[in-house]
Tab-separated table of C-alpha atoms in Angstrom:
chain	number	residue	atom	x	y	z
A	3	MET	CA	-53.237	2.332	-15.456
A	4	ARG	CA	-56.717	1.138	-14.544
A	5	GLY	CA	-58.470	1.126	-11.236
A	6	GLY	CA	-59.362	3.753	-8.615
A	7	SER	CA	-57.123	6.579	-7.618
A	8	GLY	CA	-57.048	5.694	-3.910
A	9	GLY	CA	-56.430	2.719	-1.685
A	10	PRO	CA	-53.481	0.409	-1.135
A	11	ASP	CA	-53.949	-1.417	-4.439
A	12	ALA	CA	-53.844	1.816	-6.406
A	13	ARG	CA	-50.718	2.968	-4.572
A	14	THR	CA	-49.061	-0.377	-5.232
A	15	ARG	CA	-49.825	-0.191	-8.951
A	16	LEU	CA	-48.618	3.396	-9.082
A	17	ALA	CA	-45.374	2.518	-7.283
A	18	LEU	CA	-44.739	-0.295	-9.755
A	19	ALA	CA	-45.447	2.070	-12.656
A	20	LEU	CA	-42.920	4.576	-11.280
A	21	CYS	CA	-40.320	1.789	-11.337
A	22	HIS	CA	-41.303	0.472	-14.784
A	23	PRO	CA	-38.455	-0.075	-17.270
A	24	ASP	CA	-40.349	1.906	-19.941
A	25	GLY	CA	-39.744	5.625	-19.480
A	26	ARG	CA	-43.114	6.517	-20.993
A	27	VAL	CA	-44.881	4.491	-18.302
A	28	ARG	CA	-42.831	6.191	-15.587
A	29	GLU	CA	-43.607	9.609	-17.032
A	30	ALA	CA	-47.340	8.922	-17.213
A	31	ALA	CA	-47.362	7.733	-13.595
A	32	LEU	CA	-45.705	10.875	-12.252
A	33	GLU	CA	-48.803	13.091	-12.480
A	34	ARG	CA	-50.671	10.823	-10.070
A	35	VAL	CA	-47.981	10.890	-7.362
A	36	THR	CA	-49.236	14.173	-5.919
A	37	GLY	CA	-52.327	12.413	-4.600
A	38	HIS	CA	-50.197	9.901	-2.707
A	39	PRO	CA	-47.738	11.585	-0.312
A	40	VAL	CA	-46.408	8.174	0.728
A	41	LEU	CA	-44.896	7.846	-2.756
A	42	LEU	CA	-42.865	11.060	-2.569
A	43	PRO	CA	-39.622	9.063	-2.036
A	44	LEU	CA	-40.098	7.609	-5.522
A	45	LEU	CA	-40.493	11.138	-6.847
A	46	VAL	CA	-37.069	11.943	-5.377
A	47	ILE	CA	-35.584	8.961	-7.223
A	48	ARG	CA	-37.270	9.854	-10.504
A	49	ALA	CA	-35.822	13.386	-10.239
A	50	GLY	CA	-32.533	11.725	-11.147
A	51	ASP	CA	-34.010	9.531	-13.864
A	52	ARG	CA	-31.871	8.755	-16.904
A	53	VAL	CA	-34.736	9.756	-19.255
A	54	MET	CA	-34.934	13.525	-19.631
A	55	PRO	CA	-38.757	13.939	-19.894
A	56	VAL	CA	-39.204	11.775	-16.779
A	57	ARG	CA	-36.480	13.635	-14.955
A	58	GLU	CA	-37.762	17.109	-15.848
A	59	ARG	CA	-41.369	16.346	-14.888
A	60	ALA	CA	-40.293	14.719	-11.611
A	61	ARG	CA	-38.168	17.746	-10.742
A	62	ARG	CA	-41.049	20.129	-11.415
A	63	LEU	CA	-43.359	18.119	-9.178
A	64	LEU	CA	-40.761	17.725	-6.458
A	65	GLY	CA	-40.122	21.465	-6.443
A	66	GLU	CA	-43.846	22.060	-5.967
A	67	ARG	CA	-44.313	19.504	-3.174
A	68	LEU	CA	-41.127	19.813	-1.127
A	69	ASP	CA	-41.766	21.976	1.915
A	70	VAL	CA	-39.885	22.086	5.210
A	71	GLU	CA	-41.798	19.184	6.744
A	72	THR	CA	-41.274	16.830	3.813
A	73	ALA	CA	-37.676	18.024	3.354
A	74	VAL	CA	-36.817	16.981	6.910
A	75	VAL	CA	-38.360	13.553	6.318
A	76	LEU	CA	-36.840	13.016	2.864
A	77	ALA	CA	-33.395	14.472	3.611
A	78	PRO	CA	-31.645	11.066	4.061
A	79	LEU	CA	-32.957	9.815	0.708
A	80	ILE	CA	-32.225	13.079	-1.128
A	81	LEU	CA	-28.656	13.074	0.178
A	82	ARG	CA	-28.152	9.466	-0.852
A	83	VAL	CA	-29.567	10.048	-4.343
A	84	GLY	CA	-27.447	13.186	-4.542
A	85	ARG	CA	-24.312	11.033	-4.730
A	86	ARG	CA	-25.431	9.666	-8.099
A	87	ASP	CA	-25.220	11.206	-11.553
A	88	ARG	CA	-27.996	13.775	-12.044
A	89	GLY	CA	-28.540	13.941	-8.290
A	90	ALA	CA	-27.427	17.552	-7.800
A	91	PHE	CA	-30.927	18.957	-8.348
A	92	GLY	CA	-32.281	17.294	-5.226
A	93	LEU	CA	-29.382	18.579	-3.131
A	94	GLU	CA	-29.870	22.145	-4.327
A	95	LEU	CA	-33.595	21.943	-3.718
A	96	LEU	CA	-33.108	20.503	-0.220
A	97	ASP	CA	-30.553	23.187	0.594
A	98	GLY	CA	-32.863	25.965	-0.513
A	99	VAL	CA	-35.853	24.672	1.439
A	100	LEU	CA	-33.952	24.057	4.665
A	101	ARG	CA	-32.242	27.460	4.574
A	102	ARG	CA	-35.662	29.058	4.796
A	103	ALA	CA	-36.657	26.893	7.783
A	104	PRO	CA	-36.497	28.094	11.395
A	105	CYS	CA	-33.810	26.481	13.530
A	106	GLU	CA	-36.245	24.446	15.631
A	107	ARG	CA	-37.452	22.618	12.509
A	108	LEU	CA	-33.889	21.489	11.790
A	109	LEU	CA	-33.198	20.101	15.253
A	110	PRO	CA	-34.300	16.531	14.315
A	111	LEU	CA	-31.614	16.537	11.608
A	112	HIS	CA	-28.921	17.576	14.113
A	113	THR	CA	-29.499	14.328	16.012
A	114	HIS	CA	-30.301	12.093	13.050
A	115	THR	CA	-28.827	8.587	13.155
A	116	ASP	CA	-27.370	9.061	9.653
A	117	ARG	CA	-24.118	11.004	10.026
A	118	THR	CA	-24.357	12.286	6.426
A	119	VAL	CA	-27.636	13.973	7.333
A	120	ARG	CA	-26.132	15.480	10.482
A	121	ARG	CA	-23.157	16.837	8.539
A	122	PHE	CA	-25.367	18.427	5.895
A	123	ALA	CA	-27.792	19.987	8.372
A	124	LEU	CA	-25.079	21.316	10.662
A	125	ARG	CA	-23.058	22.844	7.822
A	126	LEU	CA	-26.182	24.634	6.671
A	127	THR	CA	-27.060	25.719	10.209
A	128	ILE	CA	-23.555	27.050	10.827
A	129	GLU	CA	-23.524	28.969	7.547
A	130	GLU	CA	-26.846	30.566	8.456
A	131	GLY	CA	-25.665	31.335	12.005
A	132	LEU	CA	-28.656	29.643	13.615
A	133	LEU	CA	-26.853	28.127	16.639
A	134	PHE	CA	-25.109	29.857	19.518
A	135	PRO	CA	-21.436	28.989	20.213
A	136	GLY	CA	-22.371	27.043	23.346
A	137	GLU	CA	-24.850	24.919	21.392
A	138	LEU	CA	-22.228	24.167	18.764
A	139	ALA	CA	-19.718	23.212	21.462
A	140	ARG	CA	-22.195	20.804	23.066
A	141	GLN	CA	-22.913	19.249	19.660
A	142	ALA	CA	-19.170	18.746	19.158
A	143	ALA	CA	-18.887	17.212	22.607
A	144	TRP	CA	-21.564	14.530	22.308
A	145	ASP	CA	-21.537	13.635	18.612
A	146	ASP	CA	-19.692	10.415	17.693
A	147	ASP	CA	-18.756	11.525	14.176
A	148	ALA	CA	-15.283	13.063	13.872
A	149	VAL	CA	-16.356	15.312	10.980
A	150	VAL	CA	-19.231	16.769	12.992
A	151	GLN	CA	-16.975	17.159	16.027
A	152	GLY	CA	-14.438	19.189	14.061
A	153	LEU	CA	-17.072	21.174	12.182
A	154	CYS	CA	-18.935	22.248	15.318
A	155	ALA	CA	-15.864	22.788	17.487
A	156	ASP	CA	-14.237	25.026	14.888
A	157	ALA	CA	-17.467	26.986	14.405
A	158	ALA	CA	-17.956	27.410	18.142
A	159	LEU	CA	-14.435	28.758	18.595
A	160	ALA	CA	-14.609	30.995	15.511
A	161	ALA	CA	-17.806	32.739	16.618
A	162	PRO	CA	-17.521	36.116	18.373
A	163	THR	CA	-17.758	35.477	22.103
A	164	ASP	CA	-17.661	37.355	25.364
A	165	GLY	CA	-16.484	36.057	28.748
A	166	GLY	CA	-19.676	34.146	29.523
A	167	ASP	CA	-19.780	32.534	26.095
A	168	TRP	CA	-16.146	31.468	26.459
A	169	ASP	CA	-16.988	29.692	29.699
A	170	GLU	CA	-19.882	27.835	28.099
A	171	VAL	CA	-17.873	26.865	25.007
A	172	LEU	CA	-14.720	25.826	26.845
A	173	GLU	CA	-16.478	23.814	29.535
A	174	ALA	CA	-18.408	21.845	26.909
A	175	LEU	CA	-15.312	21.135	24.802
A	176	LEU	CA	-12.953	20.381	27.669
A	177	GLY	CA	-15.473	17.977	29.196
A	178	ALA	CA	-16.116	16.104	25.944
A	179	ARG	CA	-15.505	12.372	25.749
A	180	ASN	CA	-14.093	12.545	22.235
A	181	PRO	CA	-10.483	13.749	21.828
A	182	ARG	CA	-11.270	15.916	18.797
A	183	ALA	CA	-13.428	18.281	20.838
A	184	ARG	CA	-11.142	18.187	23.887
A	185	SER	CA	-8.080	19.048	21.827
A	186	ALA	CA	-9.931	21.987	20.269
A	187	GLY	CA	-10.846	23.212	23.731
A	188	VAL	CA	-7.297	22.854	25.048
A	189	THR	CA	-5.892	24.728	22.058
A	190	ALA	CA	-8.401	27.532	22.639
A	191	LEU	CA	-7.295	28.037	26.254
A	192	ARG	CA	-4.436	30.264	25.161
A	193	ARG	CA	-6.738	32.454	23.073
A	194	ALA	CA	-9.094	32.683	26.042
A	195	GLY	CA	-6.236	33.856	28.239
A	196	ARG	CA	-6.259	30.711	30.386
A	197	PRO	CA	-3.240	28.673	29.191
A	198	GLY	CA	-2.411	27.606	32.741
A	199	ARG	CA	-5.459	25.340	32.782
A	200	ALA	CA	-3.923	23.227	30.009
A	201	VAL	CA	-1.736	21.601	32.662
A	202	GLU	CA	-4.778	19.521	33.640
A	203	PHE	CA	-4.640	17.860	30.222
A	204	LEU	CA	-0.937	16.987	30.067
A	205	ALA	CA	-1.865	13.484	31.262
A	206	ASP	CA	-4.969	13.116	29.091
A	207	ARG	CA	-5.736	9.651	27.759
A	208	SER	CA	-5.534	10.949	24.166
A	209	ALA	CA	-2.194	11.609	22.471
A	210	VAL	CA	-3.551	14.521	20.430
A	211	VAL	CA	-4.940	16.218	23.545
A	212	ARG	CA	-1.615	15.766	25.366
A	213	ALA	CA	0.218	17.303	22.404
A	214	CYS	CA	-2.117	20.322	22.390
A	215	ALA	CA	-1.700	20.699	26.146
A	216	ARG	CA	2.099	20.655	25.857
A	217	TYR	CA	1.947	23.390	23.235
A	218	ALA	CA	-0.347	25.522	25.398
A	219	VAL	CA	1.719	25.226	28.583
A	220	ARG	CA	4.954	25.979	26.736
A	221	GLN	CA	3.386	29.220	25.531
A	222	HIS	CA	2.600	29.922	29.176
A	223	GLY	CA	6.241	29.372	30.168
A	224	THR	CA	5.819	25.929	31.763
A	225	ASP	CA	8.142	23.043	30.843
A	226	PRO	CA	5.955	19.940	30.289
A	227	LEU	CA	8.950	17.595	30.435
A	228	SER	CA	9.757	18.650	33.991
A	229	TRP	CA	6.105	18.194	34.893
A	230	TYR	CA	6.113	14.636	33.498
A	231	ARG	CA	9.376	13.732	35.205
A	232	LYS	CA	8.037	14.875	38.543
A	233	ARG	CA	4.866	12.776	38.155
A	234	CYS	CA	6.853	9.651	37.261
A	235	ALA	CA	9.559	10.032	39.877
A	236	ASP	CA	7.844	7.818	42.483
A	237	PRO	CA	7.391	4.313	40.998
A	238	ALA	CA	5.311	3.176	43.974
A	239	GLY	CA	3.045	6.217	43.985
A	240	PRO	CA	-0.568	5.057	43.637
A	241	ALA	CA	-1.606	8.334	42.024
A	242	VAL	CA	0.711	8.165	38.986
A	243	PRO	CA	-1.487	9.225	36.019
A	244	PRO	CA	-1.113	6.748	33.132
A	245	GLY	CA	-1.146	9.649	30.696
A	246	SER	CA	1.874	11.198	32.350
A	247	VAL	CA	3.867	8.003	31.781
A	248	ILE	CA	3.304	7.948	28.029
A	249	GLY	CA	3.544	11.742	27.910
A	250	LEU	CA	7.062	11.550	29.352
A	251	ALA	CA	8.084	9.280	26.490
A	252	GLU	CA	6.422	11.498	23.873
A	253	CYS	CA	8.506	14.543	24.735
A	254	GLY	CA	11.373	13.028	26.705
A	255	GLU	CA	14.834	11.679	25.982
A	256	ARG	CA	16.274	8.173	26.036
A	257	ALA	CA	17.694	8.845	29.487
A	258	ASP	CA	14.112	9.194	30.768
A	259	ALA	CA	13.747	5.442	30.351
A	260	GLU	CA	15.284	5.161	33.815
A	261	LEU	CA	12.063	6.629	35.192
A	262	LEU	CA	9.926	4.185	33.199
A	263	TRP	CA	11.620	0.877	34.026
A	264	PRO	CA	10.521	0.903	37.696
A	265	LEU	CA	6.925	1.534	36.596
A	266	LEU	CA	6.778	-1.928	34.991
A	267	THR	CA	5.880	-3.257	38.434
A	268	HIS	CA	3.385	-0.535	39.320
A	269	PRO	CA	0.130	-1.869	40.831
A	270	ALA	CA	-2.032	-0.089	38.223
A	271	PRO	CA	-2.286	-2.061	34.930
A	272	ALA	CA	-2.732	1.141	32.901
A	273	VAL	CA	0.532	2.520	34.271
A	274	ARG	CA	2.400	-0.707	33.458
A	275	ALA	CA	0.996	-0.728	29.919
A	276	ARG	CA	1.942	2.911	29.309
A	277	ALA	CA	5.414	2.289	30.699
A	278	VAL	CA	5.976	-0.497	28.153
A	279	ALA	CA	4.632	1.702	25.361
A	280	GLY	CA	6.824	4.571	26.533
A	281	LEU	CA	9.955	2.448	26.432
A	282	ARG	CA	9.092	1.450	22.890
A	283	ILE	CA	8.615	5.090	21.894
A	284	LEU	CA	12.018	5.934	23.378
A	285	ASP	CA	13.486	2.984	21.466
A	286	VAL	CA	14.792	1.436	24.668
A	287	THR	CA	14.112	-2.290	24.820
A	288	ASP	CA	15.558	-4.853	27.197
A	289	VAL	CA	14.094	-8.191	26.135
A	290	ALA	CA	14.988	-9.952	29.378
A	291	ARG	CA	13.175	-7.340	31.464
A	292	LEU	CA	10.090	-7.292	29.241
A	293	LEU	CA	9.583	-11.041	28.783
A	294	PRO	CA	8.001	-11.592	32.243
A	295	LEU	CA	5.271	-9.123	31.293
A	296	LEU	CA	3.939	-11.588	28.721
A	297	ASP	CA	2.348	-13.327	31.727
A	298	ASP	CA	0.894	-10.125	33.169
A	299	PRO	CA	-2.725	-10.546	34.307
A	300	ALA	CA	-3.756	-7.358	32.467
A	301	PRO	CA	-4.488	-7.900	28.732
A	302	GLY	CA	-3.397	-4.338	27.922
A	303	VAL	CA	0.037	-4.924	29.369
A	304	VAL	CA	0.399	-8.175	27.438
A	305	ARG	CA	-0.579	-6.456	24.179
A	306	GLU	CA	1.899	-3.604	24.660
A	307	THR	CA	4.649	-6.056	25.592
A	308	THR	CA	3.982	-8.137	22.502
A	309	THR	CA	4.185	-5.051	20.290
A	310	ALA	CA	7.472	-4.067	21.898
A	311	LEU	CA	8.943	-7.556	21.441
A	312	LEU	CA	7.848	-8.157	17.833
A	313	PRO	CA	11.062	-6.691	16.329
A	314	PHE	CA	13.024	-9.181	18.451
A	315	ALA	CA	10.849	-12.223	17.767
A	316	GLU	CA	13.698	-14.138	16.100
A	317	ASN	CA	15.727	-14.101	19.299
A	318	LEU	CA	13.033	-15.031	21.816
A	319	PRO	CA	13.201	-18.419	23.579
A	320	ASP	CA	11.322	-21.074	21.576
A	321	GLU	CA	10.132	-23.093	24.549
A	322	LEU	CA	8.886	-20.071	26.475
A	323	LEU	CA	6.600	-19.135	23.585
A	324	THR	CA	5.429	-22.586	22.478
A	325	THR	CA	4.412	-23.628	25.987
A	326	ARG	CA	2.192	-20.546	26.187
A	327	LEU	CA	0.075	-21.744	23.270
A	328	GLY	CA	-1.549	-24.303	25.569
A	329	ALA	CA	-5.208	-24.013	26.577
A	330	GLU	CA	-4.229	-23.667	30.244
A	331	TRP	CA	-2.942	-20.162	29.531
A	332	SER	CA	-5.234	-17.136	29.272
A	333	ARG	CA	-6.348	-15.968	25.845
A	334	PRO	CA	-4.197	-12.778	25.851
A	335	VAL	CA	-1.108	-14.866	26.610
A	336	ARG	CA	-1.907	-17.389	23.836
A	337	VAL	CA	-2.480	-14.555	21.369
A	338	ALA	CA	0.811	-12.941	22.362
A	339	ALA	CA	2.766	-16.181	21.963
A	340	PHE	CA	1.173	-16.852	18.592
A	341	ARG	CA	1.840	-13.320	17.304
A	342	LEU	CA	5.520	-13.601	18.224
A	343	LEU	CA	5.932	-17.071	16.746
A	344	ASP	CA	3.981	-16.140	13.624
A	345	ALA	CA	6.273	-13.142	13.139
A	346	ARG	CA	9.219	-15.540	12.993
A	347	GLY	CA	7.693	-17.546	10.168
A	348	GLY	CA	9.461	-20.652	8.941
A	349	LEU	CA	9.046	-23.940	10.761
A	350	MET	CA	8.368	-22.324	14.144
A	351	GLY	CA	5.578	-20.196	12.727
A	352	LEU	CA	3.973	-23.200	11.032
A	353	ARG	CA	4.170	-25.270	14.219
A	354	ALA	CA	2.457	-22.523	16.200
A	355	ALA	CA	-0.331	-22.047	13.660
A	356	VAL	CA	-1.095	-25.760	13.299
A	357	ALA	CA	-1.070	-26.164	17.087
A	358	LEU	CA	-3.918	-23.637	17.334
A	359	LEU	CA	-6.134	-25.019	14.577
A	360	ASN	CA	-8.283	-26.710	17.225
A	361	ASP	CA	-8.089	-23.915	19.784
A	362	PRO	CA	-11.374	-23.324	21.653
A	363	ASP	CA	-11.282	-19.603	20.783
A	364	ASP	CA	-12.922	-18.909	17.423
A	365	LYS	CA	-10.858	-15.853	16.519
A	366	LEU	CA	-7.552	-17.404	17.460
A	367	ARG	CA	-8.452	-20.523	15.514
A	368	THR	CA	-9.306	-18.390	12.470
A	369	TRP	CA	-6.045	-16.418	12.708
A	370	ALA	CA	-4.105	-19.667	12.912
A	371	GLY	CA	-5.843	-21.029	9.813
A	372	GLN	CA	-5.097	-17.857	7.864
A	373	SER	CA	-1.469	-18.058	8.954
A	374	VAL	CA	-1.182	-21.626	7.651
A	375	GLN	CA	-2.773	-20.666	4.338
A	376	ARG	CA	-0.298	-17.864	3.700
A	377	TRP	CA	2.708	-19.843	4.965
A	378	HIS	CA	5.704	-20.376	2.693
A	379	PRO	CA	9.036	-21.944	3.644
A	380	GLY	CA	11.592	-19.352	4.639
A	381	ALA	CA	15.333	-19.292	4.185
A	382	ASP	CA	15.744	-20.910	7.592
A	383	THR	CA	13.349	-23.796	6.806
A	384	PRO	CA	15.362	-26.955	6.089
A	385	ARG	CA	14.491	-28.328	2.649
A	386	GLY	CA	12.953	-31.756	2.689
A	387	GLU	CA	12.076	-31.475	6.414
A	388	ALA	CA	9.591	-34.286	7.098
A	389	GLU	CA	7.932	-32.334	9.910
A	390	VAL	CA	6.816	-29.684	7.432
A	391	GLY	CA	4.971	-32.306	5.417
A	392	GLU	CA	3.321	-33.673	8.559
A	393	LEU	CA	2.186	-30.230	9.655
A	394	LEU	CA	0.788	-29.415	6.209
A	395	ASP	CA	-1.071	-32.732	6.155
A	396	ARG	CA	-2.678	-31.871	9.497
A	397	ALA	CA	-3.921	-28.667	7.890
A	398	ARG	CA	-4.890	-30.190	4.534
A	399	HIS	CA	-8.522	-29.098	5.020
A	400	LEU	CA	-7.356	-25.522	4.489
A	401	PHE	CA	-5.933	-26.196	1.012
A	402	SER	CA	-6.978	-27.602	-2.299
A	403	ASP	CA	-4.952	-30.641	-3.377
A	404	TYR	CA	-3.107	-28.516	-5.922
A	405	VAL	CA	-2.070	-25.819	-3.425
A	406	LEU	CA	-1.059	-28.410	-0.821
A	407	GLN	CA	1.236	-30.147	-3.304
A	408	ARG	CA	2.682	-26.818	-4.378
A	409	ARG	CA	3.514	-25.913	-0.750
A	410	LYS	CA	5.226	-29.252	-0.318
A	411	ARG	CA	7.242	-28.750	-3.492
A	412	GLU	CA	8.349	-25.323	-2.218
A	413	ALA	CA	9.576	-27.082	0.942
A	414	GLY	CA	11.485	-29.632	-1.130
A	415	LEU	CA	9.231	-32.556	-0.190
A	416	THR	CA	7.953	-33.684	-3.593
A	417	GLY	CA	8.952	-33.484	-7.221
């Protein structure tokens, strides 16, 4: 390579040489990388080069240049390259350098936007015992990655703790937004000698937290089912926790449906939605009593009602559903009607899908088009039905000529 050893032009030529298809050119360029720290990422890549002389020289240079500061900066790239063949060297080198670093130098990696980096750094930090249990619990509480949440929560609870540490760990976990950390905290209440506090979490919004709370209170001698029944006994009570409604269904009996039916008219939408879901869990469905909830003003209630009615879609009134496909109805209601009609398939399903091909809602229009494209005549579709041909013609823009003719032949319209 000709030209000076410094300046942007020289760095550009050197970068191109490090990416050259000829291994001898790449190898010759490696010795000049040390004068250009900005090109160290290319040295990481060349450490996994397919050509052995290039790879060995790049590894020697990387081992000489990688200190704590550069390791923190290059960690995302090293971890990504480490997934490839011949990438293990970089991972081992990164691990060795970071293990020798003080905890404060690793803090940027604990909050890195790349979750792979956070996982790697926190595993290393936990193995080296560099964080206190309370710090690990707070990391588990705020992090949005389930792997990090579990890793830090388990480490925080496994660490030797005294009374003060328990308070710090438990308060952080129990106050976490994510259910993984909360469930770990609730499970630990028994070990901490405070199982009675798990009662607070019997009506948690998360199913896994409610299950952990039920286990903890049973060990304490409390019957969670009685607790749930008491909370759901007053259908007009404004303070009915939505979590207690679904919790009753999760551990109750079919007879407990009598406590859930009155909650279908509760003023709180979350309570109504959980009541519908609870009835489904208990396998107690009265179609006539659930149908009015398709018009509920709360989208969550409409969604739960639709899910509960899907197994009975064949027996639902045709007119009630088809009229609710109209643009005058709210989007949740139109989606519910379409889902139920689409589940029926046959002529009714095709009618519903074609009716929504010009719907103003983009997603609903797309779902309708996909439904038409995968439609096939069912056993209840009359062969040779002229309406089928008309509906397919209205949707001809979704098919090639060959596929359209094949659909019509399947329906007994041609050939």
